């Protein structure tokens, strides 16, 4: 029996493939390489000493997806494939709804047709919207401020309705907080196209001299140092959370949401200081205007994942910084 990983050459997917292979699972990856490189597969295989099966395929390709289920004995699906840039989703909402929602519908139809009803889905803390107070618990009302966030809320609803219609499905909705860092081998990591939108890849590129300085988006938030607070989680801890969720969906039926975060909030300035301490590199910065759509503070109550999945994050902010930096130094141009 194999685990199908959609989006498995991407940032979180590649780290999860390493954990799956290390744990002895057979792994099949489907990815259209729209935001990742085929080289990730070599690196995953190099780290683990194991091989996986790769299909370069768009999950919207129904016949192609049926073929994957036809050719393999699949026990469960970990569904990462999706577009994830918030700003781009505002510019191109139809592409986001088409890719993320229709893609998930095609995947679910293929799963139903082949009697595969175990799924772990990549949701996001963005589903908590602007109005809830941290620490965030899974039972809070959901809302979104951009099409990307709405795709996550809509997909969660589609999966809830699917389970409601057929109680033999088993689904974990994993709401990630802010994944950063890289595998400690320095061989897989986050490989953004162009100018990074997210904080940590921007910091590592400043440290590497590729960008002059960090712009800190807002220093007048209602937080101790005025900069935004987030719950950063090491991507390897996050990947391990998927294995715990996978065990749960294989062993039982139902649908549940779980926060995957550390429960600790760090400000932008905290992250800059931690990075400088962990790596010895100085990060020049300037204060800039707030970024539209950002909130002051967002961190998890991760206790449900601990109670029900037996998972908690182990790595600290220094591990996250050191590992992100090792990836940047070893791969100055990402996978290229
Ligand atoms: P990523 O872009 O690195 O990985 C996503 C992968 O999916 C890419 O390899 C891309 O080529 C592939 N893909 C996209 N559309 C596809 C399609 N139609 N068919 C086949 N493959 C397709 O992103 P990531 O950071 O690894 O995120 C993985 C998932 O986790 C996404 O669903 C994302 O929305 C979610 N998520 C990410 C974060 C984050 O900060 N990275 C936070 C919360 C949730
Ligand atoms: N941020 C920043 N400068 C950047 C990128 C991000 O100050 O170049 C801040 C951003 O305003 C937020 C935090 O860093 O407070 C995390 O942003 P990121 O985009 O990494 O994740 P988000 O929480 O927005 O998904």
GROMACS .gro file of C-alpha atoms and ligand atoms in nm:
model
  405
    1UNK     CA    1   0.000   0.000   0.000
    2UNK     CA    2   0.124   0.346  -0.092
    3UNK     CA    3   0.066   0.703   0.014
    4UNK     CA    4  -0.017   0.947  -0.267
    5UNK     CA    5   0.132   1.291  -0.207
    6UNK     CA    6  -0.007   1.567  -0.431
    7UNK     CA    7   0.227   1.866  -0.450
    8UNK     CA    8   0.507   1.644  -0.318
    9UNK     CA    9   0.794   1.831  -0.486
   10UNK     CA   10   0.695   2.157  -0.313
   11UNK     CA   11   0.834   2.301   0.008
   12UNK     CA   12   0.624   2.120   0.269
   13UNK     CA   13   0.553   1.820   0.046
   14UNK     CA   14   0.922   1.741  -0.010
   15UNK     CA   15   0.992   1.743   0.364
   16UNK     CA   16   0.691   1.521   0.424
   17UNK     CA   17   0.811   1.275   0.157
   18UNK     CA   18   1.142   1.244   0.344
   19UNK     CA   19   0.960   1.164   0.669
   20UNK     CA   20   0.729   0.916   0.493
   21UNK     CA   21   1.016   0.732   0.323
   22UNK     CA   22   1.218   0.729   0.646
   23UNK     CA   23   0.918   0.577   0.823
   24UNK     CA   24   0.900   0.299   0.563
   25UNK     CA   25   0.599   0.411   0.355
   26UNK     CA   26   0.590   0.366  -0.023
   27UNK     CA   27   0.539   0.711  -0.173
   28UNK     CA   28   0.384   0.830  -0.498
   29UNK     CA   29   0.411   1.197  -0.588
   30UNK     CA   30   0.185   1.384  -0.830
   31UNK     CA   31   0.298   1.738  -0.910
   32UNK     CA   32   0.270   1.957  -1.220
   33UNK     CA   33   0.593   2.141  -1.120
   34UNK     CA   34   0.414   2.476  -1.151
   35UNK     CA   35   0.590   2.595  -0.834
   36UNK     CA   36   0.865   2.340  -0.777
   37UNK     CA   37   1.154   2.163  -0.945
   38UNK     CA   38   1.197   1.800  -1.042
   39UNK     CA   39   1.538   1.810  -0.874
   40UNK     CA   40   1.364   1.796  -0.537
   41UNK     CA   41   1.297   1.428  -0.610
   42UNK     CA   42   1.672   1.353  -0.645
   43UNK     CA   43   1.738   1.532  -0.319
   44UNK     CA   44   1.458   1.349  -0.134
   45UNK     CA   45   1.595   1.021  -0.263
   46UNK     CA   46   1.951   1.123  -0.176
   47UNK     CA   47   1.858   1.210   0.183
   48UNK     CA   48   1.659   0.891   0.245
   49UNK     CA   49   1.844   0.640   0.026
   50UNK     CA   50   1.499   0.532  -0.099
   51UNK     CA   51   1.311   0.587  -0.420
   52UNK     CA   52   0.963   0.717  -0.483
   53UNK     CA   53   0.735   0.710  -0.784
   54UNK     CA   54   0.680   1.045  -0.959
   55UNK     CA   55   0.406   1.155  -1.199
   56UNK     CA   56   0.441   1.496  -1.363
   57UNK     CA   57   0.070   1.557  -1.373
   58UNK     CA   58  -0.186   1.829  -1.305
   59UNK     CA   59  -0.444   1.717  -1.050
   60UNK     CA   60  -0.707   1.879  -1.274
   61UNK     CA   61  -0.634   1.611  -1.534
   62UNK     CA   62  -0.910   1.364  -1.448
   63UNK     CA   63  -0.799   1.081  -1.676
   64UNK     CA   64  -0.442   1.120  -1.556
   65UNK     CA   65  -0.556   1.105  -1.193
   66UNK     CA   66  -0.771   0.795  -1.256
   67UNK     CA   67  -0.466   0.636  -1.413
   68UNK     CA   68  -0.259   0.702  -1.098
   69UNK     CA   69  -0.522   0.527  -0.886
   70UNK     CA   70  -0.553   0.246  -1.144
   71UNK     CA   71  -0.179   0.178  -1.149
   72UNK     CA   72  -0.117   0.190  -0.775
   73UNK     CA   73  -0.255   0.046  -0.455
   74UNK     CA   74  -0.316   0.369  -0.264
   75UNK     CA   75  -0.411   0.368   0.103
   76UNK     CA   76  -0.428   0.740   0.172
   77UNK     CA   77  -0.367   1.080   0.015
   78UNK     CA   78  -0.178   1.377   0.156
   79UNK     CA   79  -0.305   1.671  -0.045
   80UNK     CA   80  -0.061   1.965  -0.070
   81UNK     CA   81  -0.112   2.062  -0.435
   82UNK     CA   82  -0.239   2.418  -0.459
   83UNK     CA   83  -0.145   2.774  -0.537
   84UNK     CA   84  -0.054   2.971  -0.225
   85UNK     CA   85   0.042   3.333  -0.298
   86UNK     CA   86  -0.207   3.563  -0.127
   87UNK     CA   87  -0.139   3.870  -0.344
   88UNK     CA   88  -0.153   3.670  -0.665
   89UNK     CA   89  -0.488   3.523  -0.556
   90UNK     CA   90  -0.630   3.876  -0.535
   91UNK     CA   91  -0.503   3.949  -0.889
   92UNK     CA   92  -0.612   3.617  -1.038
   93UNK     CA   93  -0.899   3.480  -0.829
   94UNK     CA   94  -1.038   3.256  -1.102
   95UNK     CA   95  -0.706   3.079  -1.148
   96UNK     CA   96  -0.689   3.021  -0.773
   97UNK     CA   97  -1.046   2.890  -0.743
   98UNK     CA   98  -0.999   2.672  -1.051
   99UNK     CA   99  -0.668   2.524  -0.944
  100UNK     CA  100  -0.730   2.476  -0.573
  101UNK     CA  101  -1.100   2.392  -0.568
  102UNK     CA  102  -1.153   2.212  -0.898
  103UNK     CA  103  -0.823   2.032  -0.838
  104UNK     CA  104  -0.950   1.907  -0.502
  105UNK     CA  105  -1.286   1.804  -0.654
  106UNK     CA  106  -1.113   1.599  -0.925
  107UNK     CA  107  -0.889   1.437  -0.663
  108UNK     CA  108  -1.185   1.353  -0.436
  109UNK     CA  109  -1.382   1.207  -0.728
  110UNK     CA  110  -1.086   0.988  -0.820
  111UNK     CA  111  -1.051   0.880  -0.456
  112UNK     CA  112  -1.422   0.797  -0.435
  113UNK     CA  113  -1.413   0.603  -0.760
  114UNK     CA  114  -1.123   0.390  -0.638
  115UNK     CA  115  -1.251   0.353  -0.279
  116UNK     CA  116  -0.966   0.551  -0.122
  117UNK     CA  117  -1.120   0.759   0.157
  118UNK     CA  118  -0.832   0.860   0.380
  119UNK     CA  119  -0.704   1.214   0.334
  120UNK     CA  120  -0.478   1.462   0.506
  121UNK     CA  121  -0.540   1.814   0.371
  122UNK     CA  122  -0.317   2.124   0.385
  123UNK     CA  123  -0.532   2.398   0.529
  124UNK     CA  124  -0.398   2.714   0.684
  125UNK     CA  125  -0.423   2.943   0.986
  126UNK     CA  126  -0.549   3.202   0.739
  127UNK     CA  127  -0.897   3.045   0.779
  128UNK     CA  128  -0.922   3.217   1.119
  129UNK     CA  129  -0.947   3.554   0.944
  130UNK     CA  130  -0.884   3.894   1.105
  131UNK     CA  131  -1.125   3.895   1.398
  132UNK     CA  132  -1.033   3.604   1.625
  133UNK     CA  133  -0.795   3.654   1.917
  134UNK     CA  134  -0.488   3.437   1.958
  135UNK     CA  135  -0.424   3.173   2.083
  136UNK     CA  136  -0.650   3.033   1.812
  137UNK     CA  137  -0.851   2.716   1.875
  138UNK     CA  138  -0.999   2.495   1.604
  139UNK     CA  139  -1.363   2.568   1.697
  140UNK     CA  140  -1.348   2.943   1.620
  141UNK     CA  141  -1.559   3.089   1.338
  142UNK     CA  142  -1.382   3.096   1.001
  143UNK     CA  143  -1.344   3.383   0.757
  144UNK     CA  144  -1.105   3.498   0.489
  145UNK     CA  145  -0.981   3.825   0.347
  146UNK     CA  146  -0.856   3.704   0.009
  147UNK     CA  147  -0.935   3.436  -0.253
  148UNK     CA  148  -0.650   3.210  -0.135
  149UNK     CA  149  -0.799   3.200   0.215
  150UNK     CA  150  -1.146   3.138   0.074
  151UNK     CA  151  -1.018   2.838  -0.122
  152UNK     CA  152  -0.902   2.683   0.207
  153UNK     CA  153  -1.236   2.751   0.380
  154UNK     CA  154  -1.432   2.621   0.080
  155UNK     CA  155  -1.222   2.306   0.052
  156UNK     CA  156  -1.265   2.238   0.424
  157UNK     CA  157  -1.643   2.266   0.368
  158UNK     CA  158  -1.634   2.040   0.061
  159UNK     CA  159  -1.449   1.777   0.266
  160UNK     CA  160  -1.694   1.811   0.558
  161UNK     CA  161  -1.987   1.762   0.321
  162UNK     CA  162  -1.815   1.462   0.164
  163UNK     CA  163  -1.774   1.299   0.504
  164UNK     CA  164  -2.133   1.387   0.598
  165UNK     CA  165  -2.258   1.202   0.291
  166UNK     CA  166  -2.041   0.894   0.349
  167UNK     CA  167  -1.912   0.821   0.700
  168UNK     CA  168  -1.642   0.586   0.572
  169UNK     CA  169  -1.425   0.885   0.479
  170UNK     CA  170  -1.153   0.985   0.718
  171UNK     CA  171  -1.005   1.334   0.684
  172UNK     CA  172  -0.764   1.553   0.879
  173UNK     CA  173  -0.768   1.926   0.804
  174UNK     CA  174  -0.426   2.053   0.909
  175UNK     CA  175  -0.417   2.426   0.971
  176UNK     CA  176  -0.055   2.527   0.938
  177UNK     CA  177   0.081   2.837   1.106
  178UNK     CA  178   0.406   2.980   0.957
  179UNK     CA  179   0.634   2.703   0.827
  180UNK     CA  180   1.000   2.806   0.796
  181UNK     CA  181   1.339   2.634   0.805
  182UNK     CA  182   1.461   2.341   0.603
  183UNK     CA  183   1.576   1.982   0.637
  184UNK     CA  184   1.895   1.973   0.843
  185UNK     CA  185   2.082   1.806   0.555
  186UNK     CA  186   2.058   2.142   0.373
  187UNK     CA  187   1.943   1.956   0.060
  188UNK     CA  188   1.574   2.048   0.049
  189UNK     CA  189   1.413   2.378   0.142
  190UNK     CA  190   1.193   2.665   0.032
  191UNK     CA  191   1.269   2.784  -0.321
  192UNK     CA  192   1.054   3.090  -0.394
  193UNK     CA  193   1.038   3.239  -0.743
  194UNK     CA  194   1.156   3.599  -0.768
  195UNK     CA  195   1.133   3.831  -0.469
  196UNK     CA  196   1.022   3.635  -0.163
  197UNK     CA  197   0.688   3.738  -0.009
  198UNK     CA  198   0.753   3.563   0.319
  199UNK     CA  199   0.973   3.676   0.602
  200UNK     CA  200   1.229   3.397   0.642
  201UNK     CA  201   1.328   3.353   0.276
  202UNK     CA  202   1.360   3.731   0.254
  203UNK     CA  203   1.587   3.734   0.560
  204UNK     CA  204   1.810   3.455   0.425
  205UNK     CA  205   1.845   3.643   0.095
  206UNK     CA  206   1.944   3.960   0.282
  207UNK     CA  207   2.198   3.758   0.482
  208UNK     CA  208   2.335   3.616   0.157
  209UNK     CA  209   2.374   3.965   0.010
  210UNK     CA  210   2.112   3.905  -0.259
  211UNK     CA  211   1.888   4.181  -0.116
  212UNK     CA  212   2.000   4.499   0.052
  213UNK     CA  213   1.777   4.507   0.354
  214UNK     CA  214   1.463   4.374   0.510
  215UNK     CA  215   1.152   4.590   0.504
  216UNK     CA  216   0.962   4.540   0.827
  217UNK     CA  217   0.597   4.585   0.744
  218UNK     CA  218   0.464   4.795   1.031
  219UNK     CA  219   0.605   4.889   1.373
  220UNK     CA  220   0.288   5.040   1.513
  221UNK     CA  221   0.090   4.725   1.584
  222UNK     CA  222  -0.049   4.665   1.930
  223UNK     CA  223   0.231   4.421   2.019
  224UNK     CA  224   0.522   4.460   2.266
  225UNK     CA  225   0.767   4.590   2.003
  226UNK     CA  226   0.511   4.712   1.749
  227UNK     CA  227   0.593   4.451   1.482
  228UNK     CA  228   0.366   4.165   1.379
  229UNK     CA  229   0.359   3.841   1.577
  230UNK     CA  230   0.338   3.498   1.417
  231UNK     CA  231   0.372   3.133   1.517
  232UNK     CA  232   0.674   3.006   1.320
  233UNK     CA  233   0.707   2.630   1.297
  234UNK     CA  234   0.999   2.424   1.167
  235UNK     CA  235   0.897   2.255   0.842
  236UNK     CA  236   1.034   1.920   0.964
  237UNK     CA  237   0.809   1.936   1.273
  238UNK     CA  238   0.523   2.020   1.040
  239UNK     CA  239   0.609   1.723   0.816
  240UNK     CA  240   0.610   1.494   1.121
  241UNK     CA  241   0.262   1.619   1.208
  242UNK     CA  242   0.143   1.480   0.874
  243UNK     CA  243   0.261   1.130   0.969
  244UNK     CA  244   0.069   1.148   1.296
  245UNK     CA  245  -0.243   1.269   1.113
  246UNK     CA  246  -0.196   0.995   0.854
  247UNK     CA  247  -0.195   0.727   1.123
  248UNK     CA  248  -0.514   0.874   1.266
  249UNK     CA  249  -0.700   0.884   0.933
  250UNK     CA  250  -0.592   0.530   0.848
  251UNK     CA  251  -0.705   0.395   1.186
  252UNK     CA  252  -1.043   0.570   1.223
  253UNK     CA  253  -1.321   0.749   1.035
  254UNK     CA  254  -1.431   1.109   1.077
  255UNK     CA  255  -1.323   1.462   0.997
  256UNK     CA  256  -1.130   1.693   1.226
  257UNK     CA  257  -0.926   2.013   1.207
  258UNK     CA  258  -0.592   2.045   1.385
  259UNK     CA  259  -0.369   2.345   1.439
  260UNK     CA  260  -0.005   2.272   1.361
  261UNK     CA  261   0.194   2.544   1.530
  262UNK     CA  262   0.423   2.578   1.830
  263UNK     CA  263   0.188   2.795   2.034
  264UNK     CA  264   0.465   3.057   2.067
  265UNK     CA  265   0.439   3.396   1.900
  266UNK     CA  266   0.751   3.577   1.779
  267UNK     CA  267   0.757   3.932   1.646
  268UNK     CA  268   0.938   4.022   1.324
  269UNK     CA  269   1.213   4.182   1.535
  270UNK     CA  270   1.238   3.866   1.750
  271UNK     CA  271   1.296   3.663   1.434
  272UNK     CA  272   1.559   3.907   1.306
  273UNK     CA  273   1.744   3.889   1.642
  274UNK     CA  274   1.716   3.509   1.659
  275UNK     CA  275   1.852   3.479   1.305
  276UNK     CA  276   2.147   3.707   1.386
  277UNK     CA  277   2.225   3.507   1.701
  278UNK     CA  278   2.188   3.167   1.532
  279UNK     CA  279   2.397   3.249   1.226
  280UNK     CA  280   2.626   3.540   1.318
  281UNK     CA  281   2.496   3.731   1.012
  282UNK     CA  282   2.370   4.084   1.052
  283UNK     CA  283   2.032   4.167   0.901
  284UNK     CA  284   1.997   4.534   0.810
  285UNK     CA  285   1.633   4.648   0.814
  286UNK     CA  286   1.412   4.951   0.771
  287UNK     CA  287   1.067   5.012   0.904
  288UNK     CA  288   0.808   5.027   0.626
  289UNK     CA  289   0.432   5.069   0.603
  290UNK     CA  290   0.200   4.793   0.714
  291UNK     CA  291   0.127   4.536   0.445
  292UNK     CA  292  -0.240   4.530   0.341
  293UNK     CA  293  -0.431   4.242   0.495
  294UNK     CA  294  -0.178   4.169   0.773
  295UNK     CA  295  -0.295   4.125   1.129
  296UNK     CA  296  -0.107   4.216   1.447
  297UNK     CA  297  -0.086   3.877   1.605
  298UNK     CA  298  -0.157   3.516   1.508
  299UNK     CA  299  -0.052   3.209   1.703
  300UNK     CA  300  -0.195   2.867   1.768
  301UNK     CA  301  -0.336   2.679   2.057
  302UNK     CA  302  -0.179   2.349   1.940
  303UNK     CA  303  -0.313   2.138   2.230
  304UNK     CA  304  -0.573   1.948   2.025
  305UNK     CA  305  -0.302   1.804   1.797
  306UNK     CA  306  -0.110   1.693   2.106
  307UNK     CA  307  -0.417   1.539   2.271
  308UNK     CA  308  -0.559   1.363   1.966
  309UNK     CA  309  -0.257   1.301   1.741
  310UNK     CA  310   0.021   1.280   1.998
  311UNK     CA  311   0.212   1.549   1.808
  312UNK     CA  312   0.392   1.859   1.921
  313UNK     CA  313   0.663   2.076   1.769
  314UNK     CA  314   1.012   1.998   1.899
  315UNK     CA  315   1.241   2.246   1.727
  316UNK     CA  316   1.299   2.603   1.842
  317UNK     CA  317   1.341   2.933   1.660
  318UNK     CA  318   1.722   2.896   1.650
  319UNK     CA  319   1.693   2.555   1.478
  320UNK     CA  320   1.456   2.716   1.227
  321UNK     CA  321   1.700   2.999   1.155
  322UNK     CA  322   2.012   2.777   1.136
  323UNK     CA  323   1.845   2.529   0.903
  324UNK     CA  324   1.698   2.800   0.678
  325UNK     CA  325   2.044   2.955   0.653
  326UNK     CA  326   2.219   2.623   0.577
  327UNK     CA  327   1.977   2.565   0.287
  328UNK     CA  328   2.044   2.916   0.153
  329UNK     CA  329   2.424   2.879   0.178
  330UNK     CA  330   2.429   2.534   0.018
  331UNK     CA  331   2.184   2.632  -0.256
  332UNK     CA  332   2.229   3.004  -0.333
  333UNK     CA  333   1.995   2.972  -0.632
  334UNK     CA  334   1.756   2.717  -0.487
  335UNK     CA  335   1.732   2.398  -0.692
  336UNK     CA  336   1.875   2.562  -1.002
  337LIG     P1  337   0.455   2.485  -0.273
  337LIG     O1  338   0.408   2.578  -0.378
  337LIG     O2  339   0.601   2.476  -0.246
  337LIG     O3  340   0.399   2.338  -0.303
  337LIG     C1  341   0.277   2.316  -0.368
  337LIG     C2  342   0.305   2.219  -0.482
  337LIG     O4  343   0.183   2.191  -0.551
  337LIG     C3  344   0.404   2.274  -0.584
  337LIG     O5  345   0.507   2.179  -0.604
  337LIG     C4  346   0.320   2.292  -0.712
  337LIG     O6  347   0.395   2.269  -0.829
  337LIG     C5  348   0.209   2.190  -0.691
  337LIG     N1  349   0.083   2.218  -0.758
  337LIG     C6  350   0.010   2.333  -0.756
  337LIG     N2  351  -0.102   2.319  -0.830
  337LIG     C7  352  -0.099   2.193  -0.881
  337LIG     C8  353  -0.185   2.119  -0.968
  337LIG     N3  354  -0.296   2.172  -1.016
  337LIG     N4  355  -0.151   1.991  -0.999
  337LIG     C9  356  -0.037   1.936  -0.952
  337LIG     N5  357   0.048   2.001  -0.871
  337LIG    C10  358   0.017   2.128  -0.836
  337LIG     O7  359   0.376   2.523  -0.138
  337LIG     P2  360   0.398   2.471   0.011
  337LIG     O8  361   0.447   2.585   0.092
  337LIG     O9  362   0.470   2.343   0.012
  337LIG    O10  363   0.246   2.449   0.051
  337LIG    C11  364   0.182   2.323   0.038
  337LIG    C12  365   0.037   2.340   0.078
  337LIG    O11  366   0.029   2.391   0.210
  337LIG    C13  367  -0.042   2.435  -0.011
  337LIG    O12  368  -0.172   2.382  -0.029
  337LIG    C14  369  -0.047   2.561   0.070
  337LIG    O13  370  -0.160   2.638   0.042
  337LIG    C15  371  -0.053   2.507   0.212
  337LIG     N6  372  -0.003   2.601   0.311
  337LIG    C16  373   0.124   2.652   0.300
  337LIG    C17  374   0.171   2.744   0.393
  337LIG    C18  375   0.308   2.805   0.381
  337LIG    O14  376   0.335   2.906   0.445
  337LIG     N7  377   0.401   2.749   0.305
  337LIG    C19  378   0.090   2.782   0.501
  337LIG    C20  379  -0.038   2.726   0.511
  337LIG    C21  380  -0.083   2.636   0.416
  338LIG     N1  381   0.708   4.058   0.703
  338LIG     C1  382   0.793   4.169   0.698
  338LIG     N2  383   0.874   4.183   0.590
  338LIG     C2  384   0.876   4.096   0.484
  338LIG     C3  385   0.790   3.983   0.491
  338LIG     C4  386   0.707   3.968   0.600
  338LIG     O1  387   0.794   4.249   0.790
  338LIG     O2  388   0.950   4.117   0.388
  338LIG     C5  389   0.624   4.036   0.821
  338LIG     C6  390   0.475   4.033   0.792
  338LIG     O3  391   0.420   4.163   0.794
  338LIG     C7  392   0.423   3.942   0.905
  338LIG     C8  393   0.539   3.846   0.930
  338LIG     O4  394   0.654   3.910   0.875
  338LIG     O5  395   0.406   4.019   1.025
  338LIG     C9  396   0.520   3.711   0.860
  338LIG     O6  397   0.489   3.733   0.722
  338LIG     P1  398   0.487   3.614   0.617
  338LIG     O7  399   0.457   3.675   0.484
  338LIG     O8  400   0.613   3.535   0.629
  338LIG     O9  401   0.370   3.520   0.666
  338LIG     P2  402   0.213   3.549   0.687
  338LIG    O10  403   0.190   3.540   0.834
  338LIG    O11  404   0.181   3.681   0.630
  338LIG    O12  405   0.147   3.436   0.614
   0.00000   0.00000   0.00000
